Amino acid sequence: MSDFFVLTAIGRDRVGIVDELASVLGRQGCNIEESRMAVLGREFAVILLASGPEGILDTLKGTENLESELGLHIEIRSTEAPGTGAAGRPYLIEAVSLDAPGIMHAVTAVLKETKVNIEEIFTETASAPWTGATMFQMKGTVILPADLNTASLREKLEKLEHERDIDIVLKPVNR
């Protein structure tokens, strides 16, 4: 029987962090099941789901020098084995607009109001090709409840598009 855990870590970016983290987990007999890693500003951030031998959490948490060895602030939390995913219908959502405070909140508020669960989300800002204006872009996968009227959600998103001048795309994902 394996124990599953989520590990989050953040620290100053440098070459070799991923290899060092994978090496530490590998030496403990852990398998990295899923991970997301990125450099944000000058910081490296990771969140990963891993499995390991029974009792691995005590072993990892008991390694006080793990943070100093890797130069990362680390948190480890027990979790369950991944399931088949949330019940409902998976959709891809994308939003693009001129960057301004509150865009992500505006979009996610509509999702929360309609009981749509965010499974994964990615955001970034970048300069527009011709104008150089800062653009906000959000992409993600959401799970629509089985009983949600998709047309009703689309109406709410269209209203938001007009109010905030955001282009929003919602389309089903084939899994």
XYZ file of C-alpha atoms in Angstrom:
175
model
C 0.000 0.000 0.000
C 1.318 3.450 -0.925
C 0.887 6.721 0.901
C 0.070 9.738 -1.258
C 1.154 13.274 -0.468
C 1.236 16.747 -1.949
C 4.526 18.603 -1.709
C 4.769 22.329 -2.294
C 8.082 24.125 -2.434
C 9.314 27.606 -3.236
C 12.740 29.184 -3.304
C 15.164 31.317 -5.263
C 15.480 29.969 -8.810
C 18.711 28.237 -9.754
C 19.872 25.480 -12.063
C 19.355 21.932 -10.755
C 16.426 22.363 -8.358
C 14.154 19.905 -10.165
C 16.869 17.255 -10.351
C 17.754 17.665 -6.680
C 14.118 17.420 -5.569
C 13.492 14.386 -7.782
C 16.674 12.776 -6.436
C 15.646 13.264 -2.787
C 12.212 11.774 -3.455
C 13.679 8.934 -5.513
C 16.104 7.970 -2.738
C 13.093 7.632 -0.417
C 11.300 5.323 -2.901
C 8.781 7.960 -3.939
C 7.140 8.261 -7.330
C 6.141 11.678 -8.688
C 2.608 11.161 -10.014
C 1.823 14.718 -11.194
C 3.594 18.044 -10.944
C 3.424 21.707 -11.886
C 6.591 23.769 -11.760
C 7.329 27.333 -12.806
C 9.647 30.260 -12.345
C 7.627 33.222 -11.076
C 9.632 36.409 -10.866
C 12.954 35.067 -9.602
C 11.378 32.352 -7.471
C 10.959 28.702 -8.431
C 7.687 27.121 -7.314
C 6.581 23.508 -7.433
C 3.493 21.599 -6.434
C 3.486 17.875 -6.903
C 1.550 14.754 -6.065
C 3.723 11.819 -5.122
C 3.362 8.355 -3.679
C 5.742 6.437 -1.492
C 6.038 3.534 0.885
C 3.727 3.432 3.879
C 4.914 5.907 6.524
C 6.804 8.079 4.020
C 5.270 11.271 5.385
C 6.882 10.722 8.768
C 10.192 9.996 7.054
C 10.040 13.132 4.899
C 8.779 15.389 7.673
C 11.469 14.027 9.979
C 14.181 15.174 7.611
C 14.810 18.622 9.139
C 17.665 19.344 6.773
C 15.544 18.749 3.634
C 14.741 22.470 3.324
C 18.332 23.554 3.888
C 19.646 20.802 1.596
C 17.442 22.015 -1.262
C 17.299 25.720 -0.394
C 13.509 25.649 -0.577
C 10.633 26.295 1.797
C 8.783 22.953 1.728
C 5.374 21.846 2.934
C 4.160 18.250 2.756
C 0.555 17.208 3.239
C -1.073 13.780 3.173
C -3.738 13.200 0.527
C -5.639 10.373 -1.133
C -4.825 8.494 -4.309
C -6.083 10.329 -7.388
C -9.592 9.377 -8.417
C -11.376 9.624 -11.690
C -11.882 13.376 -11.283
C -14.774 15.541 -10.264
C -18.246 14.542 -11.418
C -19.503 16.716 -14.231
C -18.555 17.848 -17.700
C -15.010 19.097 -18.429
C -14.669 22.381 -20.337
C -11.753 24.524 -21.417
C -12.028 28.180 -20.454
C -9.872 30.961 -21.883
C -10.032 34.673 -21.144
C -7.984 37.453 -22.754
C -8.110 41.203 -22.188
C -6.049 44.272 -21.538
C -4.475 43.754 -18.139
C -6.279 45.367 -15.209
C -6.763 44.477 -11.564
C -9.657 42.140 -10.796
C -10.021 40.259 -14.094
C -9.377 36.841 -12.606
C -11.748 37.582 -9.739
C -14.480 38.673 -12.145
C -14.254 35.441 -14.157
C -13.885 33.120 -11.168
C -16.799 34.818 -9.383
C -19.091 33.752 -12.241
C -17.700 30.219 -12.014
C -18.236 30.106 -8.251
C -21.776 31.501 -8.556
C -22.690 28.716 -11.004
C -20.962 25.979 -8.914
C -18.313 25.350 -11.588
C -15.177 23.759 -10.131
C -11.770 24.894 -11.371
C -9.620 21.844 -12.001
C -6.571 23.684 -13.326
C -5.824 27.308 -14.174
C -2.901 29.142 -15.742
C -2.517 32.911 -16.058
C 0.105 35.215 -17.490
C 0.611 38.743 -18.691
C 2.476 39.549 -21.890
C 2.948 42.428 -24.310
C 0.581 42.545 -27.275
C 2.433 42.011 -30.590
C 1.733 45.337 -32.318
C 0.850 47.764 -29.561
C 3.002 46.518 -26.704
C 0.016 46.894 -24.349
C 0.053 44.489 -21.413
C -2.446 41.686 -21.987
C -3.877 39.297 -19.406
C -4.475 35.701 -20.462
C -6.114 32.922 -18.461
C -6.487 29.289 -19.551
C -7.845 26.399 -17.601
C -9.990 23.343 -17.267
C -13.234 23.574 -15.354
C -15.855 20.994 -14.415
C -19.462 21.998 -15.055
C -21.997 20.313 -12.760
C -24.167 17.803 -14.605
C -27.308 19.799 -13.795
C -25.932 23.185 -14.936
C -27.575 24.718 -17.985
C -24.575 25.568 -20.181
C -26.518 28.292 -21.995
C -27.118 30.042 -18.657
C -23.379 29.982 -17.876
C -22.563 31.294 -21.355
C -25.039 34.185 -20.850
C -23.344 35.172 -17.595
C -19.906 35.015 -19.237
C -21.124 37.064 -22.226
C -22.464 39.719 -19.853
C -19.041 39.817 -18.168
C -17.352 40.093 -21.585
C -19.337 43.249 -22.332
C -18.940 44.765 -18.858
C -15.172 44.245 -18.604
C -14.127 44.058 -22.292
C -12.831 40.493 -21.937
C -12.833 37.810 -24.636
C -13.961 34.546 -23.040
C -14.091 31.151 -24.732
C -15.805 28.129 -23.154
C -15.658 24.840 -25.023
C -16.086 21.169 -24.094
C -13.030 18.984 -23.577
C -12.970 15.506 -25.050
C -11.321 13.116 -22.601
